[in-house]
Amino acid sequence: RKMDTLQASWDHDAQTFKEHRSDLNRLDKALAQLNTTVISNKENCNGQVRNLETRIKGNAGTLDSLNKQLHAHSEQIGKREAQIAKMQKSIEAVGEQADLLHADQQGL
């Protein structure tokens, strides 16, 4: 009877060991699959980050180019404003000369 009890206990322990080993194998497979998924996601994320870095660098270059163009246009506007001011002075001078000529003609 003691042998039966020991045999039953050993059988129970052996079955429990098998179940634990099976559970460990499932966990090992799940961990390997999770590791593969994490590595894949990391590579995908790294690719997206590289893509964003490339786009940011491209946009920074575009912004630099636009800033240079804006500066050039601002310089051109400044030159045109100076030319307009000279023209206005010339027009005023012509107007004054016309007034003087008109006054001279009336004086004759």
PDB file of N, CA and C in Angstrom:
ATOM      1  N   ARG A   1       0.814  -1.191   0.000  1.00  0.00           N
ATOM      2  CA  ARG A   1       0.000   0.000   0.000  1.00  0.00           C
ATOM      3  C   ARG A   1       0.862   1.262   0.000  1.00  0.00           C
ATOM      4  N   LYS A   2       1.957   1.240   0.742  1.00  0.00           N
ATOM      5  CA  LYS A   2       2.865   2.367   0.744  1.00  0.00           C
ATOM      6  C   LYS A   2       3.477   2.546  -0.654  1.00  0.00           C
ATOM      7  N   MET A   3       3.755   1.435  -1.299  1.00  0.00           N
ATOM      8  CA  MET A   3       4.314   1.490  -2.647  1.00  0.00           C
ATOM      9  C   MET A   3       3.318   2.113  -3.616  1.00  0.00           C
ATOM     10  N   ASP A   4       2.060   1.764  -3.441  1.00  0.00           N
ATOM     11  CA  ASP A   4       1.035   2.350  -4.318  1.00  0.00           C
ATOM     12  C   ASP A   4       0.971   3.860  -4.131  1.00  0.00           C
ATOM     13  N   THR A   5       1.059   4.282  -2.884  1.00  0.00           N
ATOM     14  CA  THR A   5       1.010   5.711  -2.585  1.00  0.00           C
ATOM     15  C   THR A   5       2.235   6.408  -3.189  1.00  0.00           C
ATOM     16  N   LEU A   6       3.408   5.780  -3.012  1.00  0.00           N
ATOM     17  CA  LEU A   6       4.623   6.356  -3.573  1.00  0.00           C
ATOM     18  C   LEU A   6       4.554   6.381  -5.102  1.00  0.00           C
ATOM     19  N   GLN A   7       4.041   5.302  -5.679  1.00  0.00           N
ATOM     20  CA  GLN A   7       3.911   5.227  -7.139  1.00  0.00           C
ATOM     21  C   GLN A   7       2.945   6.303  -7.626  1.00  0.00           C
ATOM     22  N   ALA A   8       1.824   6.462  -6.937  1.00  0.00           N
ATOM     23  CA  ALA A   8       0.836   7.475  -7.317  1.00  0.00           C
ATOM     24  C   ALA A   8       1.445   8.863  -7.200  1.00  0.00           C
ATOM     25  N   SER A   9       2.204   9.093  -6.127  1.00  0.00           N
ATOM     26  CA  SER A   9       2.851  10.390  -5.933  1.00  0.00           C
ATOM     27  C   SER A   9       3.878  10.635  -7.030  1.00  0.00           C
ATOM     28  N   TRP A  10       4.654   9.573  -7.349  1.00  0.00           N
ATOM     29  CA  TRP A  10       5.664   9.719  -8.406  1.00  0.00           C
ATOM     30  C   TRP A  10       4.991   9.973  -9.747  1.00  0.00           C
ATOM     31  N   ASP A  11       3.917   9.261 -10.044  1.00  0.00           N
ATOM     32  CA  ASP A  11       3.180   9.463 -11.288  1.00  0.00           C
ATOM     33  C   ASP A  11       2.637  10.890 -11.362  1.00  0.00           C
ATOM     34  N   HIS A  12       2.098  11.357 -10.233  1.00  0.00           N
ATOM     35  CA  HIS A  12       1.563  12.724 -10.181  1.00  0.00           C
ATOM     36  C   HIS A  12       2.690  13.733 -10.423  1.00  0.00           C
ATOM     37  N   ASP A  13       3.825  13.535  -9.764  1.00  0.00           N
ATOM     38  CA  ASP A  13       4.963  14.445  -9.950  1.00  0.00           C
ATOM     39  C   ASP A  13       5.471  14.410 -11.388  1.00  0.00           C
ATOM     40  N   ALA A  14       5.511  13.187 -11.959  1.00  0.00           N
ATOM     41  CA  ALA A  14       5.966  13.058 -13.349  1.00  0.00           C
ATOM     42  C   ALA A  14       5.013  13.793 -14.285  1.00  0.00           C
ATOM     43  N   GLN A  15       3.712  13.677 -14.055  1.00  0.00           N
ATOM     44  CA  GLN A  15       2.722  14.365 -14.882  1.00  0.00           C
ATOM     45  C   GLN A  15       2.847  15.875 -14.707  1.00  0.00           C
ATOM     46  N   THR A  16       3.026  16.319 -13.472  1.00  0.00           N
ATOM     47  CA  THR A  16       3.196  17.756 -13.206  1.00  0.00           C
ATOM     48  C   THR A  16       4.451  18.266 -13.907  1.00  0.00           C
ATOM     49  N   PHE A  17       5.536  17.494 -13.850  1.00  0.00           N
ATOM     50  CA  PHE A  17       6.781  17.868 -14.516  1.00  0.00           C
ATOM     51  C   PHE A  17       6.571  17.989 -16.023  1.00  0.00           C
ATOM     52  N   LYS A  18       5.866  17.028 -16.622  1.00  0.00           N
ATOM     53  CA  LYS A  18       5.566  17.065 -18.059  1.00  0.00           C
ATOM     54  C   LYS A  18       4.785  18.325 -18.407  1.00  0.00           C
ATOM     55  N   GLU A  19       3.775  18.643 -17.586  1.00  0.00           N
ATOM     56  CA  GLU A  19       2.957  19.832 -17.835  1.00  0.00           C
ATOM     57  C   GLU A  19       3.802  21.094 -17.737  1.00  0.00           C
ATOM     58  N   HIS A  20       4.673  21.150 -16.713  1.00  0.00           N
ATOM     59  CA  HIS A  20       5.538  22.327 -16.562  1.00  0.00           C
ATOM     60  C   HIS A  20       6.505  22.451 -17.736  1.00  0.00           C
ATOM     61  N   ARG A  21       7.053  21.300 -18.172  1.00  0.00           N
ATOM     62  CA  ARG A  21       7.960  21.311 -19.309  1.00  0.00           C
ATOM     63  C   ARG A  21       7.216  21.769 -20.565  1.00  0.00           C
ATOM     64  N   SER A  22       5.996  21.311 -20.758  1.00  0.00           N
ATOM     65  CA  SER A  22       5.182  21.729 -21.895  1.00  0.00           C
ATOM     66  C   SER A  22       4.890  23.228 -21.818  1.00  0.00           C
ATOM     67  N   ASP A  23       4.548  23.696 -20.608  1.00  0.00           N
ATOM     68  CA  ASP A  23       4.303  25.137 -20.415  1.00  0.00           C
ATOM     69  C   ASP A  23       5.563  25.944 -20.710  1.00  0.00           C
ATOM     70  N   LEU A  24       6.717  25.451 -20.265  1.00  0.00           N
ATOM     71  CA  LEU A  24       7.976  26.155 -20.526  1.00  0.00           C
ATOM     72  C   LEU A  24       8.289  26.188 -22.019  1.00  0.00           C
ATOM     73  N   ASN A  25       8.012  25.084 -22.704  1.00  0.00           N
ATOM     74  CA  ASN A  25       8.227  25.068 -24.154  1.00  0.00           C
ATOM     75  C   ASN A  25       7.330  26.080 -24.854  1.00  0.00           C
ATOM     76  N   ARG A  26       6.065  26.163 -24.440  1.00  0.00           N
ATOM     77  CA  ARG A  26       5.142  27.151 -25.025  1.00  0.00           C
ATOM     78  C   ARG A  26       5.626  28.574 -24.727  1.00  0.00           C
ATOM     79  N   LEU A  27       6.067  28.800 -23.475  1.00  0.00           N
ATOM     80  CA  LEU A  27       6.582  30.127 -23.118  1.00  0.00           C
ATOM     81  C   LEU A  27       7.839  30.458 -23.916  1.00  0.00           C
ATOM     82  N   ASP A  28       8.699  29.457 -24.118  1.00  0.00           N
ATOM     83  CA  ASP A  28       9.919  29.671 -24.892  1.00  0.00           C
ATOM     84  C   ASP A  28       9.574  30.062 -26.325  1.00  0.00           C
ATOM     85  N   LYS A  29       8.618  29.371 -26.931  1.00  0.00           N
ATOM     86  CA  LYS A  29       8.186  29.703 -28.300  1.00  0.00           C
ATOM     87  C   LYS A  29       7.556  31.086 -28.352  1.00  0.00           C
ATOM     88  N   ALA A  30       6.722  31.378 -27.353  1.00  0.00           N
ATOM     89  CA  ALA A  30       6.066  32.693 -27.319  1.00  0.00           C
ATOM     90  C   ALA A  30       7.105  33.796 -27.146  1.00  0.00           C
ATOM     91  N   LEU A  31       8.106  33.552 -26.305  1.00  0.00           N
ATOM     92  CA  LEU A  31       9.167  34.534 -26.094  1.00  0.00           C
ATOM     93  C   LEU A  31       9.981  34.734 -27.375  1.00  0.00           C
ATOM     94  N   ALA A  32      10.273  33.660 -28.071  1.00  0.00           N
ATOM     95  CA  ALA A  32      11.010  33.769 -29.338  1.00  0.00           C
ATOM     96  C   ALA A  32      10.196  34.561 -30.359  1.00  0.00           C
ATOM     97  N   GLN A  33       8.901  34.292 -30.428  1.00  0.00           N
ATOM     98  CA  GLN A  33       8.039  35.021 -31.363  1.00  0.00           C
ATOM     99  C   GLN A  33       7.958  36.490 -30.973  1.00  0.00           C
ATOM    100  N   LEU A  34       7.841  36.769 -29.675  1.00  0.00           N
ATOM    101  CA  LEU A  34       7.798  38.154 -29.197  1.00  0.00           C
ATOM    102  C   LEU A  34       9.106  38.864 -29.531  1.00  0.00           C
ATOM    103  N   ASN A  35      10.219  38.172 -29.341  1.00  0.00           N
ATOM    104  CA  ASN A  35      11.526  38.747 -29.649  1.00  0.00           C
ATOM    105  C   ASN A  35      11.618  39.085 -31.137  1.00  0.00           C
ATOM    106  N   THR A  36      11.149  38.185 -31.982  1.00  0.00           N
ATOM    107  CA  THR A  36      11.150  38.428 -33.429  1.00  0.00           C
ATOM    108  C   THR A  36      10.286  39.640 -33.765  1.00  0.00           C
ATOM    109  N   THR A  37       9.119  39.720 -33.138  1.00  0.00           N
ATOM    110  CA  THR A  37       8.213  40.847 -33.387  1.00  0.00           C
ATOM    111  C   THR A  37       8.849  42.160 -32.930  1.00  0.00           C
ATOM    112  N   VAL A  38       9.484  42.148 -31.769  1.00  0.00           N
ATOM    113  CA  VAL A  38      10.119  43.362 -31.245  1.00  0.00           C
ATOM    114  C   VAL A  38      11.241  43.813 -32.175  1.00  0.00           C
ATOM    115  N   ILE A  39      12.052  42.857 -32.635  1.00  0.00           N
ATOM    116  CA  ILE A  39      13.148  43.204 -33.541  1.00  0.00           C
ATOM    117  C   ILE A  39      12.587  43.779 -34.844  1.00  0.00           C
ATOM    118  N   SER A  40      11.550  43.161 -35.367  1.00  0.00           N
ATOM    119  CA  SER A  40      10.937  43.648 -36.605  1.00  0.00           C
ATOM    120  C   SER A  40      10.376  45.053 -36.412  1.00  0.00           C
ATOM    121  N   ASN A  41       9.685  45.262 -35.292  1.00  0.00           N
ATOM    122  CA  ASN A  41       9.123  46.595 -35.015  1.00  0.00           C
ATOM    123  C   ASN A  41      10.219  47.632 -34.841  1.00  0.00           C
ATOM    124  N   LYS A  42      11.319  47.227 -34.197  1.00  0.00           N
ATOM    125  CA  LYS A  42      12.436  48.160 -33.999  1.00  0.00           C
ATOM    126  C   LYS A  42      13.041  48.543 -35.343  1.00  0.00           C
ATOM    127  N   GLU A  43      13.243  47.554 -36.220  1.00  0.00           N
ATOM    128  CA  GLU A  43      13.800  47.846 -37.545  1.00  0.00           C
ATOM    129  C   GLU A  43      12.864  48.752 -38.336  1.00  0.00           C
ATOM    130  N   ASN A  44      11.570  48.484 -38.238  1.00  0.00           N
ATOM    131  CA  ASN A  44      10.579  49.310 -38.931  1.00  0.00           C
ATOM    132  C   ASN A  44      10.620  50.737 -38.392  1.00  0.00           C
ATOM    133  N   CYS A  45      10.688  50.844 -37.076  1.00  0.00           N
ATOM    134  CA  CYS A  45      10.735  52.172 -36.439  1.00  0.00           C
ATOM    135  C   CYS A  45      12.007  52.911 -36.844  1.00  0.00           C
ATOM    136  N   ASN A  46      13.131  52.200 -36.856  1.00  0.00           N
ATOM    137  CA  ASN A  46      14.392  52.820 -37.270  1.00  0.00           C
ATOM    138  C   ASN A  46      14.304  53.314 -38.709  1.00  0.00           C
ATOM    139  N   GLY A  47      13.665  52.520 -39.561  1.00  0.00           N
ATOM    140  CA  GLY A  47      13.481  52.946 -40.950  1.00  0.00           C
ATOM    141  C   GLY A  47      12.629  54.207 -41.043  1.00  0.00           C
ATOM    142  N   GLN A  48      11.584  54.258 -40.248  1.00  0.00           N
ATOM    143  CA  GLN A  48      10.728  55.447 -40.258  1.00  0.00           C
ATOM    144  C   GLN A  48      11.482  56.663 -39.741  1.00  0.00           C
ATOM    145  N   VAL A  49      12.309  56.463 -38.711  1.00  0.00           N
ATOM    146  CA  VAL A  49      13.092  57.580 -38.170  1.00  0.00           C
ATOM    147  C   VAL A  49      14.078  58.080 -39.222  1.00  0.00           C
ATOM    148  N   ARG A  50      14.744  57.151 -39.915  1.00  0.00           N
ATOM    149  CA  ARG A  50      15.670  57.568 -40.977  1.00  0.00           C
ATOM    150  C   ARG A  50      14.931  58.333 -42.072  1.00  0.00           C
ATOM    151  N   ASN A  51      13.732  57.859 -42.428  1.00  0.00           N
ATOM    152  CA  ASN A  51      12.928  58.543 -43.431  1.00  0.00           C
ATOM    153  C   ASN A  51      12.575  59.959 -42.973  1.00  0.00           C
ATOM    154  N   LEU A  52      12.174  60.085 -41.715  1.00  0.00           N
ATOM    155  CA  LEU A  52      11.840  61.411 -41.185  1.00  0.00           C
ATOM    156  C   LEU A  52      13.065  62.319 -41.159  1.00  0.00           C
ATOM    157  N   GLU A  53      14.217  61.756 -40.764  1.00  0.00           N
ATOM    158  CA  GLU A  53      15.441  62.561 -40.756  1.00  0.00           C
ATOM    159  C   GLU A  53      15.761  63.073 -42.152  1.00  0.00           C
ATOM    160  N   THR A  54      15.603  62.215 -43.141  1.00  0.00           N
ATOM    161  CA  THR A  54      15.858  62.615 -44.528  1.00  0.00           C
ATOM    162  C   THR A  54      14.900  63.723 -44.953  1.00  0.00           C
ATOM    163  N   ARG A  55      13.631  63.551 -44.602  1.00  0.00           N
ATOM    164  CA  ARG A  55      12.640  64.570 -44.964  1.00  0.00           C
ATOM    165  C   ARG A  55      12.918  65.890 -44.247  1.00  0.00           C
ATOM    166  N   ILE A  56      13.313  65.812 -42.983  1.00  0.00           N
ATOM    167  CA  ILE A  56      13.616  67.031 -42.218  1.00  0.00           C
ATOM    168  C   ILE A  56      14.806  67.754 -42.835  1.00  0.00           C
ATOM    169  N   LYS A  57      15.847  66.989 -43.193  1.00  0.00           N
ATOM    170  CA  LYS A  57      17.019  67.610 -43.831  1.00  0.00           C
ATOM    171  C   LYS A  57      16.624  68.257 -45.150  1.00  0.00           C
ATOM    172  N   GLY A  58      15.782  67.559 -45.922  1.00  0.00           N
ATOM    173  CA  GLY A  58      15.315  68.123 -47.187  1.00  0.00           C
ATOM    174  C   GLY A  58      14.520  69.398 -46.975  1.00  0.00           C
ATOM    175  N   ASN A  59      13.638  69.379 -45.977  1.00  0.00           N
ATOM    176  CA  ASN A  59      12.838  70.574 -45.681  1.00  0.00           C
ATOM    177  C   ASN A  59      13.718  71.708 -45.170  1.00  0.00           C
ATOM    178  N   ALA A  60      14.745  71.371 -44.390  1.00  0.00           N
ATOM    179  CA  ALA A  60      15.659  72.412 -43.897  1.00  0.00           C
ATOM    180  C   ALA A  60      16.393  73.056 -45.074  1.00  0.00           C
ATOM    181  N   GLY A  61      16.806  72.237 -46.043  1.00  0.00           N
ATOM    182  CA  GLY A  61      17.459  72.778 -47.233  1.00  0.00           C
ATOM    183  C   GLY A  61      16.527  73.678 -48.019  1.00  0.00           C
ATOM    184  N   THR A  62      15.276  73.248 -48.136  1.00  0.00           N
ATOM    185  CA  THR A  62      14.277  74.062 -48.844  1.00  0.00           C
ATOM    186  C   THR A  62      14.060  75.385 -48.116  1.00  0.00           C
ATOM    187  N   LEU A  63      13.969  75.323 -46.789  1.00  0.00           N
ATOM    188  CA  LEU A  63      13.778  76.556 -46.011  1.00  0.00           C
ATOM    189  C   LEU A  63      14.972  77.493 -46.170  1.00  0.00           C
ATOM    190  N   ASP A  64      16.190  76.941 -46.177  1.00  0.00           N
ATOM    191  CA  ASP A  64      17.376  77.774 -46.382  1.00  0.00           C
ATOM    192  C   ASP A  64      17.322  78.457 -47.756  1.00  0.00           C
ATOM    193  N   SER A  65      16.934  77.686 -48.752  1.00  0.00           N
ATOM    194  CA  SER A  65      16.827  78.241 -50.104  1.00  0.00           C
ATOM    195  C   SER A  65      15.777  79.347 -50.155  1.00  0.00           C
ATOM    196  N   LEU A  66      14.620  79.088 -49.543  1.00  0.00           N
ATOM    197  CA  LEU A  66      13.563  80.104 -49.521  1.00  0.00           C
ATOM    198  C   LEU A  66      14.006  81.349 -48.761  1.00  0.00           C
ATOM    199  N   ASN A  67      14.756  81.159 -47.690  1.00  0.00           N
ATOM    200  CA  ASN A  67      15.244  82.299 -46.911  1.00  0.00           C
ATOM    201  C   ASN A  67      16.201  83.141 -47.739  1.00  0.00           C
ATOM    202  N   LYS A  68      17.074  82.477 -48.526  1.00  0.00           N
ATOM    203  CA  LYS A  68      17.991  83.226 -49.395  1.00  0.00           C
ATOM    204  C   LYS A  68      17.212  83.997 -50.454  1.00  0.00           C
ATOM    205  N   GLN A  69      16.197  83.350 -51.031  1.00  0.00           N
ATOM    206  CA  GLN A  69      15.374  84.022 -52.038  1.00  0.00           C
ATOM    207  C   GLN A  69      14.648  85.216 -51.431  1.00  0.00           C
ATOM    208  N   LEU A  70      14.128  85.044 -50.219  1.00  0.00           N
ATOM    209  CA  LEU A  70      13.434  86.138 -49.540  1.00  0.00           C
ATOM    210  C   LEU A  70      14.382  87.306 -49.303  1.00  0.00           C
ATOM    211  N   HIS A  71      15.611  86.987 -48.887  1.00  0.00           N
ATOM    212  CA  HIS A  71      16.601  88.038 -48.655  1.00  0.00           C
ATOM    213  C   HIS A  71      16.912  88.782 -49.963  1.00  0.00           C
ATOM    214  N   ALA A  72      17.074  88.010 -51.052  1.00  0.00           N
ATOM    215  CA  ALA A  72      17.350  88.631 -52.355  1.00  0.00           C
ATOM    216  C   ALA A  72      16.180  89.512 -52.787  1.00  0.00           C
ATOM    217  N   HIS A  73      14.955  89.039 -52.598  1.00  0.00           N
ATOM    218  CA  HIS A  73      13.780  89.839 -52.961  1.00  0.00           C
ATOM    219  C   HIS A  73      13.701  91.100 -52.096  1.00  0.00           C
ATOM    220  N   SER A  74      14.038  90.971 -50.828  1.00  0.00           N
ATOM    221  CA  SER A  74      14.015  92.148 -49.950  1.00  0.00           C
ATOM    222  C   SER A  74      15.021  93.189 -50.425  1.00  0.00           C
ATOM    223  N   GLU A  75      16.207  92.721 -50.847  1.00  0.00           N
ATOM    224  CA  GLU A  75      17.202  93.658 -51.371  1.00  0.00           C
ATOM    225  C   GLU A  75      16.693  94.339 -52.638  1.00  0.00           C
ATOM    226  N   GLN A  76      16.056  93.557 -53.528  1.00  0.00           N
ATOM    227  CA  GLN A  76      15.509  94.136 -54.753  1.00  0.00           C
ATOM    228  C   GLN A  76      14.427  95.162 -54.441  1.00  0.00           C
ATOM    229  N   ILE A  77      13.582  94.849 -53.461  1.00  0.00           N
ATOM    230  CA  ILE A  77      12.515  95.793 -53.073  1.00  0.00           C
ATOM    231  C   ILE A  77      13.138  97.080 -52.543  1.00  0.00           C
ATOM    232  N   GLY A  78      14.196  96.949 -51.729  1.00  0.00           N
ATOM    233  CA  GLY A  78      14.880  98.142 -51.214  1.00  0.00           C
ATOM    234  C   GLY A  78      15.440  98.996 -52.333  1.00  0.00           C
ATOM    235  N   LYS A  79      16.052  98.349 -53.342  1.00  0.00           N
ATOM    236  CA  LYS A  79      16.597  99.092 -54.481  1.00  0.00           C
ATOM    237  C   LYS A  79      15.483  99.784 -55.258  1.00  0.00           C
ATOM    238  N   ARG A  80      14.377  99.067 -55.476  1.00  0.00           N
ATOM    239  CA  ARG A  80      13.249  99.656 -56.220  1.00  0.00           C
ATOM    240  C   ARG A  80      12.645 100.840 -55.457  1.00  0.00           C
ATOM    241  N   GLU A  81      12.566 100.716 -54.137  1.00  0.00           N
ATOM    242  CA  GLU A  81      12.028 101.835 -53.340  1.00  0.00           C
ATOM    243  C   GLU A  81      12.927 103.059 -53.465  1.00  0.00           C
ATOM    244  N   ALA A  82      14.256 102.840 -53.479  1.00  0.00           N
ATOM    245  CA  ALA A  82      15.198 103.958 -53.649  1.00  0.00           C
ATOM    246  C   ALA A  82      15.023 104.593 -55.023  1.00  0.00           C
ATOM    247  N   GLN A  83      14.839 103.741 -56.058  1.00  0.00           N
ATOM    248  CA  GLN A  83      14.621 104.265 -57.409  1.00  0.00           C
ATOM    249  C   GLN A  83      13.317 105.054 -57.477  1.00  0.00           C
ATOM    250  N   ILE A  84      12.277 104.567 -56.830  1.00  0.00           N
ATOM    251  CA  ILE A  84      10.981 105.265 -56.823  1.00  0.00           C
ATOM    252  C   ILE A  84      11.124 106.618 -56.132  1.00  0.00           C
ATOM    253  N   ALA A  85      11.874 106.647 -55.028  1.00  0.00           N
ATOM    254  CA  ALA A  85      12.080 107.926 -54.324  1.00  0.00           C
ATOM    255  C   ALA A  85      12.798 108.926 -55.237  1.00  0.00           C
ATOM    256  N   LYS A  86      13.824 108.469 -55.994  1.00  0.00           N
ATOM    257  CA  LYS A  86      14.529 109.356 -56.926  1.00  0.00           C
ATOM    258  C   LYS A  86      13.581 109.864 -58.004  1.00  0.00           C
ATOM    259  N   MET A  87      12.735 108.961 -58.521  1.00  0.00           N
ATOM    260  CA  MET A  87      11.776 109.364 -59.564  1.00  0.00           C
ATOM    261  C   MET A  87      10.799 110.408 -59.027  1.00  0.00           C
ATOM    262  N   GLN A  88      10.360 110.186 -57.797  1.00  0.00           N
ATOM    263  CA  GLN A  88       9.430 111.157 -57.224  1.00  0.00           C
ATOM    264  C   GLN A  88      10.082 112.533 -57.096  1.00  0.00           C
ATOM    265  N   LYS A  89      11.356 112.536 -56.700  1.00  0.00           N
ATOM    266  CA  LYS A  89      12.072 113.811 -56.599  1.00  0.00           C
ATOM    267  C   LYS A  89      12.219 114.443 -57.983  1.00  0.00           C
ATOM    268  N   SER A  90      12.517 113.594 -58.973  1.00  0.00           N
ATOM    269  CA  SER A  90      12.655 114.115 -60.349  1.00  0.00           C
ATOM    270  C   SER A  90      11.332 114.677 -60.840  1.00  0.00           C
ATOM    271  N   ILE A  91      10.236 113.997 -60.544  1.00  0.00           N
ATOM    272  CA  ILE A  91       8.909 114.467 -60.958  1.00  0.00           C
ATOM    273  C   ILE A  91       8.596 115.795 -60.272  1.00  0.00           C
ATOM    274  N   GLU A  92       8.957 115.893 -58.998  1.00  0.00           N
ATOM    275  CA  GLU A  92       8.728 117.156 -58.279  1.00  0.00           C
ATOM    276  C   GLU A  92       9.559 118.281 -58.895  1.00  0.00           C
ATOM    277  N   ALA A  93      10.828 117.941 -59.272  1.00  0.00           N
ATOM    278  CA  ALA A  93      11.699 118.953 -59.891  1.00  0.00           C
ATOM    279  C   ALA A  93      11.123 119.392 -61.235  1.00  0.00           C
ATOM    280  N   VAL A  94      10.632 118.447 -62.017  1.00  0.00           N
ATOM    281  CA  VAL A  94      10.016 118.783 -63.312  1.00  0.00           C
ATOM    282  C   VAL A  94       8.794 119.649 -63.072  1.00  0.00           C
ATOM    283  N   GLY A  95       8.010 119.319 -62.053  1.00  0.00           N
ATOM    284  CA  GLY A  95       6.832 120.131 -61.739  1.00  0.00           C
ATOM    285  C   GLY A  95       7.211 121.550 -61.368  1.00  0.00           C
ATOM    286  N   GLU A  96       8.288 121.691 -60.586  1.00  0.00           N
ATOM    287  CA  GLU A  96       8.744 123.033 -60.215  1.00  0.00           C
ATOM    288  C   GLU A  96       9.223 123.814 -61.439  1.00  0.00           C
ATOM    289  N   GLN A  97       9.954 123.115 -62.332  1.00  0.00           N
ATOM    290  CA  GLN A  97      10.415 123.775 -63.553  1.00  0.00           C
ATOM    291  C   GLN A  97       9.230 124.185 -64.426  1.00  0.00           C
ATOM    292  N   ALA A  98       8.224 123.313 -64.467  1.00  0.00           N
ATOM    293  CA  ALA A  98       7.038 123.658 -65.261  1.00  0.00           C
ATOM    294  C   ALA A  98       6.356 124.885 -64.666  1.00  0.00           C
ATOM    295  N   ASP A  99       6.270 124.957 -63.340  1.00  0.00           N
ATOM    296  CA  ASP A  99       5.677 126.131 -62.691  1.00  0.00           C
ATOM    297  C   ASP A  99       6.477 127.388 -63.002  1.00  0.00           C
ATOM    298  N   LEU A 100       7.824 127.291 -62.967  1.00  0.00           N
ATOM    299  CA  LEU A 100       8.669 128.450 -63.275  1.00  0.00           C
ATOM    300  C   LEU A 100       8.494 128.883 -64.735  1.00  0.00           C
ATOM    301  N   LEU A 101       8.463 127.905 -65.653  1.00  0.00           N
ATOM    302  CA  LEU A 101       8.259 128.235 -67.070  1.00  0.00           C
ATOM    303  C   LEU A 101       6.899 128.887 -67.286  1.00  0.00           C
ATOM    304  N   HIS A 102       5.895 128.360 -66.602  1.00  0.00           N
ATOM    305  CA  HIS A 102       4.559 128.929 -66.720  1.00  0.00           C
ATOM    306  C   HIS A 102       4.548 130.366 -66.203  1.00  0.00           C
ATOM    307  N   ALA A 103       5.243 130.583 -65.083  1.00  0.00           N
ATOM    308  CA  ALA A 103       5.303 131.938 -64.527  1.00  0.00           C
ATOM    309  C   ALA A 103       6.057 132.869 -65.481  1.00  0.00           C
ATOM    310  N   ASP A 104       7.152 132.389 -66.103  1.00  0.00           N
ATOM    311  CA  ASP A 104       7.915 133.179 -67.041  1.00  0.00           C
ATOM    312  C   ASP A 104       7.086 133.527 -68.271  1.00  0.00           C
ATOM    313  N   GLN A 105       6.281 132.558 -68.752  1.00  0.00           N
ATOM    314  CA  GLN A 105       5.452 132.801 -69.902  1.00  0.00           C
ATOM    315  C   GLN A 105       4.377 133.852 -69.584  1.00  0.00           C
ATOM    316  N   GLN A 106       3.865 133.806 -68.402  1.00  0.00           N
ATOM    317  CA  GLN A 106       2.844 134.789 -68.051  1.00  0.00           C
ATOM    318  C   GLN A 106       3.436 136.168 -67.875  1.00  0.00           C
ATOM    319  N   GLY A 107       4.729 136.177 -67.468  1.00  0.00           N
ATOM    320  CA  GLY A 107       5.423 137.449 -67.274  1.00  0.00           C
ATOM    321  C   GLY A 107       5.780 138.104 -68.611  1.00  0.00           C
ATOM    322  N   LEU A 108       5.802 137.375 -69.668  1.00  0.00           N
ATOM    323  CA  LEU A 108       6.141 137.936 -70.972  1.00  0.00           C
ATOM    324  C   LEU A 108       4.968 138.578 -71.550  1.00  0.00           C
TER     325      LEU A 108
END
